[in-house]
GROMACS .gro file of C-alpha atoms in nm:
model
  227
    1MET     CA    1  -0.176  -0.219  -2.147
    2ALA     CA    2  -0.155   0.070  -2.391
    3VAL     CA    3   0.215   0.033  -2.471
    4VAL     CA    4   0.197  -0.342  -2.507
    5LYS     CA    5  -0.113  -0.330  -2.727
    6ARG     CA    6   0.082  -0.146  -2.997
    7LEU     CA    7   0.339  -0.422  -3.010
    8SER     CA    8   0.291  -0.740  -3.208
    9GLY     CA    9   0.421  -1.095  -3.235
   10VAL     CA   10   0.730  -1.201  -3.045
   11ARG     CA   11   0.820  -0.848  -2.945
   12ARG     CA   12   0.480  -0.796  -2.783
   13VAL     CA   13   0.506  -1.120  -2.588
   14ALA     CA   14   0.861  -1.032  -2.478
   15MET     CA   15   0.740  -0.700  -2.335
   16TRP     CA   16   0.473  -0.859  -2.112
   17PRO     CA   17   0.710  -0.946  -1.826
   18LEU     CA   18   0.878  -0.604  -1.843
   19VAL     CA   19   0.560  -0.398  -1.831
   20SER     CA   20   0.311  -0.625  -1.657
   21ILE     CA   21   0.542  -0.772  -1.394
   22GLY     CA   22   0.822  -0.519  -1.366
   23TYR     CA   23   0.611  -0.206  -1.331
   24PRO     CA   24   0.411  -0.315  -1.021
   25LEU     CA   25   0.740  -0.392  -0.847
   26LEU     CA   26   0.843  -0.026  -0.870
   27PRO     CA   27   0.599   0.127  -0.615
   28VAL     CA   28   0.661  -0.167  -0.382
   29ALA     CA   29   1.038  -0.118  -0.399
   30VAL     CA   30   1.006   0.260  -0.364
   31ALA     CA   31   0.781   0.225  -0.057
   32VAL     CA   32   1.026  -0.015   0.107
   33GLY     CA   33   1.305   0.231   0.029
   34ALA     CA   34   1.109   0.510   0.198
   35ALA     CA   35   1.058   0.286   0.502
   36ALA     CA   36   1.431   0.209   0.513
   37ILE     CA   37   1.520   0.578   0.512
   38SER     CA   38   1.272   0.641   0.791
   39ALA     CA   39   1.344   0.336   1.010
   40THR     CA   40   1.709   0.256   0.939
   41PRO     CA   41   1.862   0.571   0.787
   42PRO     CA   42   2.232   0.603   0.707
   43PRO     CA   43   2.408   0.854   0.935
   44PHE     CA   44   2.393   1.138   0.682
   45LEU     CA   45   2.012   1.101   0.653
   46ASP     CA   46   1.940   1.058   1.024
   47ASN     CA   47   1.794   1.409   1.040
   48TRP     CA   48   1.514   1.624   0.899
   49VAL     CA   49   1.649   1.577   0.547
   50GLY     CA   50   1.590   1.204   0.573
   51SER     CA   51   1.238   1.261   0.708
   52VAL     CA   52   1.147   1.490   0.417
   53LEU     CA   53   1.307   1.254   0.167
   54SER     CA   54   1.110   0.960   0.306
   55ILE     CA   55   0.784   1.153   0.265
   56LEU     CA   56   0.869   1.252  -0.092
   57ILE     CA   57   0.963   0.897  -0.185
   58THR     CA   58   0.639   0.768  -0.033
   59LEU     CA   59   0.444   1.016  -0.248
   60GLY     CA   60   0.642   0.887  -0.546
   61ALA     CA   61   0.526   0.535  -0.468
   62PHE     CA   62   0.162   0.646  -0.482
   63LEU     CA   63   0.223   0.826  -0.812
   64LEU     CA   64   0.362   0.502  -0.951
   65ILE     CA   65   0.048   0.321  -0.834
   66PHE     CA   66  -0.173   0.567  -1.022
   67GLY     CA   67   0.056   0.534  -1.323
   68ASN     CA   68  -0.011   0.161  -1.330
   69VAL     CA   69  -0.386   0.222  -1.292
   70SER     CA   70  -0.398   0.478  -1.575
   71VAL     CA   71  -0.296   0.229  -1.844
   72HIS     CA   72  -0.606   0.015  -1.786
   73ASP     CA   73  -0.904   0.110  -2.002
   74GLY     CA   74  -1.180  -0.043  -1.790
   75CYS     CA   75  -1.295   0.140  -1.479
   76LEU     CA   76  -1.354  -0.183  -1.286
   77VAL     CA   77  -1.011  -0.324  -1.373
   78GLY     CA   78  -0.850   0.007  -1.279
   79ILE     CA   79  -1.019   0.007  -0.939
   80LEU     CA   80  -0.912  -0.352  -0.876
   81VAL     CA   81  -0.553  -0.272  -0.974
   82PHE     CA   82  -0.551   0.035  -0.749
   83LEU     CA   83  -0.675  -0.164  -0.451
   84ALA     CA   84  -0.444  -0.460  -0.515
   85LEU     CA   85  -0.130  -0.255  -0.579
   86SER     CA   86  -0.202  -0.017  -0.289
   87THR     CA   87  -0.235  -0.320  -0.062
   88ALA     CA   88   0.090  -0.467  -0.190
   89THR     CA   89   0.275  -0.136  -0.150
   90PHE     CA   90   0.141  -0.056   0.197
   91GLN     CA   91   0.189  -0.410   0.328
   92ALA     CA   92   0.545  -0.430   0.190
   93ARG     CA   93   0.634  -0.115   0.382
   94THR     CA   94   0.458  -0.251   0.691
   95ALA     CA   95   0.652  -0.578   0.655
   96TYR     CA   96   0.982  -0.389   0.651
   97GLU     CA   97   0.885  -0.196   0.962
   98ALA     CA   98   0.772  -0.520   1.131
   99TRP     CA   99   1.111  -0.672   1.050
  100VAL     CA  100   1.285  -0.371   1.210
  101LEU     CA  101   1.065  -0.400   1.519
  102GLN     CA  102   1.149  -0.769   1.547
  103ASP     CA  103   1.517  -0.682   1.528
  104ARG     CA  104   1.537  -0.391   1.773
  105GLY     CA  105   1.184  -0.329   1.901
  106ALA     CA  106   1.030  -0.390   2.241
  107VAL     CA  107   0.683  -0.472   2.372
  108THR     CA  108   0.505  -0.296   2.656
  109ALA     CA  109   0.173  -0.354   2.832
  110CYS     CA  110  -0.065  -0.059   2.799
  111THR     CA  111  -0.406   0.052   2.913
  112ILE     CA  112  -0.620   0.256   2.673
  113LEU     CA  113  -0.728   0.577   2.842
  114LYS     CA  114  -0.910   0.736   2.548
  115VAL     CA  115  -0.975   0.678   2.176
  116ASN     CA  116  -1.055   0.961   1.934
  117THR     CA  117  -1.150   0.897   1.571
  118ARG     CA  118  -1.097   1.125   1.273
  119THR     CA  119  -1.160   1.075   0.902
  120VAL     CA  120  -0.946   1.219   0.624
  121TYR     CA  121  -1.102   1.253   0.277
  122SER     CA  122  -0.910   1.279  -0.051
  123THR     CA  123  -0.997   1.305  -0.421
  124THR     CA  124  -0.768   1.182  -0.699
  125THR     CA  125  -0.790   1.277  -1.067
  126HIS     CA  126  -0.671   1.004  -1.303
  127ALA     CA  127  -0.496   1.038  -1.637
  128ASP     CA  128  -0.817   0.967  -1.829
  129GLY     CA  129  -0.991   1.263  -1.665
  130THR     CA  130  -1.198   1.060  -1.421
  131SER     CA  131  -1.169   1.110  -1.047
  132SER     CA  132  -1.219   0.896  -0.743
  133SER     CA  133  -1.266   0.976  -0.376
  134SER     CA  134  -1.143   0.786  -0.076
  135SER     CA  135  -1.143   0.825   0.298
  136THR     CA  136  -0.925   0.693   0.579
  137THR     CA  137  -1.033   0.676   0.942
  138TYR     CA  138  -0.763   0.716   1.206
  139TYR     CA  139  -0.793   0.603   1.566
  140ASP     CA  140  -0.586   0.815   1.805
  141HIS     CA  141  -0.523   0.630   2.132
  142THR     CA  142  -0.414   0.786   2.459
  143LEU     CA  143  -0.222   0.523   2.656
  144ARG     CA  144  -0.079   0.449   2.997
  145CYS     CA  145   0.206   0.202   2.947
  146ALA     CA  146   0.467   0.021   3.150
  147ALA     CA  147   0.718   0.196   2.924
  148PRO     CA  148   0.657   0.560   3.027
  149SER     CA  149   0.780   0.700   2.696
  150ILE     CA  150   0.481   0.547   2.513
  151THR     CA  151   0.174   0.765   2.568
  152THR     CA  152  -0.002   0.771   2.230
  153MET     CA  153  -0.067   0.541   1.936
  154THR     CA  154  -0.248   0.594   1.605
  155THR     CA  155  -0.394   0.312   1.396
  156THR     CA  156  -0.616   0.287   1.087
  157HIS     CA  157  -0.842   0.027   1.245
  158ALA     CA  158  -1.024  -0.013   1.572
  159THR     CA  159  -0.821  -0.198   1.833
  160ALA     CA  160  -1.003  -0.190   2.166
  161GLY     CA  161  -1.210   0.049   2.373
  162LYS     CA  162  -1.136   0.268   2.671
  163GLY     CA  163  -1.003   0.075   2.968
  164ALA     CA  164  -0.882  -0.223   2.763
  165SER     CA  165  -0.535  -0.369   2.813
  166ILE     CA  166  -0.325  -0.428   2.502
  167GLN     CA  167   0.031  -0.518   2.407
  168VAL     CA  168   0.208  -0.249   2.208
  169ALA     CA  169   0.523  -0.291   2.000
  170TYR     CA  170   0.746   0.016   1.990
  171ASP     CA  171   1.085   0.130   1.864
  172PRO     CA  172   1.321   0.242   2.145
  173THR     CA  173   1.490   0.478   1.899
  174GLY     CA  174   1.159   0.650   1.830
  175ARG     CA  175   1.195   0.623   1.452
  176LEU     CA  176   0.887   0.402   1.414
  177SER     CA  177   0.547   0.476   1.562
  178PRO     CA  178   0.402   0.240   1.826
  179ARG     CA  179   0.150  -0.017   1.709
  180PRO     CA  180  -0.042  -0.315   1.846
  181THR     CA  181   0.170  -0.628   1.840
  182SER     CA  182  -0.076  -0.780   1.591
  183ASP     CA  183   0.014  -0.503   1.344
  184ALA     CA  184   0.382  -0.592   1.374
  185ASP     CA  185   0.323  -0.942   1.231
  186LEU     CA  186   0.589  -0.983   0.961
  187ARG     CA  187   0.440  -1.298   0.806
  188SER     CA  188   0.092  -1.152   0.776
  189SER     CA  189   0.222  -0.834   0.608
  190LEU     CA  190   0.435  -1.032   0.363
  191ARG     CA  191   0.141  -1.257   0.280
  192TRP     CA  192  -0.090  -0.966   0.201
  193ALA     CA  193   0.183  -0.791   0.002
  194LEU     CA  194   0.229  -1.104  -0.208
  195VAL     CA  195  -0.148  -1.142  -0.262
  196GLY     CA  196  -0.181  -0.779  -0.377
  197LEU     CA  197   0.122  -0.799  -0.604
  198THR     CA  198   0.011  -1.127  -0.760
  199LEU     CA  199  -0.338  -0.994  -0.833
  200THR     CA  200  -0.193  -0.677  -0.987
  201ILE     CA  201   0.037  -0.877  -1.215
  202LEU     CA  202  -0.247  -1.107  -1.324
  203LEU     CA  203  -0.469  -0.809  -1.408
  204ASN     CA  204  -0.183  -0.643  -1.597
  205LEU     CA  205  -0.123  -0.960  -1.798
  206ALA     CA  206  -0.495  -0.990  -1.868
  207THR     CA  207  -0.500  -0.638  -2.010
  208ALA     CA  208  -0.174  -0.682  -2.202
  209SER     CA  209  -0.297  -1.004  -2.365
  210GLY     CA  210  -0.627  -0.845  -2.464
  211LEU     CA  211  -0.826  -1.072  -2.235
  212THR     CA  212  -1.006  -0.786  -2.062
  213ASP     CA  213  -1.101  -0.638  -2.401
  214ARG     CA  214  -1.248  -0.970  -2.511
  215ILE     CA  215  -1.440  -1.002  -2.185
  216ARG     CA  216  -1.585  -0.652  -2.223
  217ALA     CA  217  -1.674  -0.723  -2.588
  218SER     CA  218  -1.846  -1.048  -2.492
  219ALA     CA  219  -2.038  -0.877  -2.212
  220HIS     CA  220  -2.146  -0.597  -2.449
  221SER     CA  221  -2.255  -0.850  -2.711
  222PHE     CA  222  -2.452  -1.045  -2.450
  223ARG     CA  223  -2.630  -0.731  -2.330
  224THR     CA  224  -2.708  -0.630  -2.688
  225ARG     CA  225  -2.863  -0.967  -2.770
  226GLY     CA  226  -3.069  -0.949  -2.452
  227ARG     CA  227  -3.247  -0.630  -2.559
   0.00000   0.00000   0.00000
């Protein structure tokens, strides 16, 4: 990474854990903190202030993700880091919410009455001047459930079609949105968070040690000889 590359010898090696390992932990920790404020707020934040603060902290987590991406020179490595760290951050937050649902949540049987899909597009400009576009598809479900308070559910993946019966996990306090019981799997979320975080750290270490530079140089040399 840019900061580490300017260091040398023992000092450079000593900085690897701080920058390469410590930095990816920041967006993960911030995202979990945002989830805690939203799902288990202290009394003085159990209001609109807490809701706004949770949103702002979540945005901060994404800024930290892009900060980690911006220090990688290669476009491919940057994309991989973005995907890996976004997965780790999102799944860590999901894992916290799944833990809360296990602690105080309930499950209700529901029938899907209708499913509407919508796609949200976004463009991000990186520190190096490049930009990338992404899209997220949301599935808005209208439900009829044994628990009458649960009438809608939104997911980012297809669950089942109209008329299907599903099990939905929900928060009786209403602080967390309903979700299919499969999305409230704590072990699965933790596993994916660990995979994303591990991959991010490995890519950071590869950049910090100069490995990615050597790979790019070797690939360039190979292409040059092939002409």
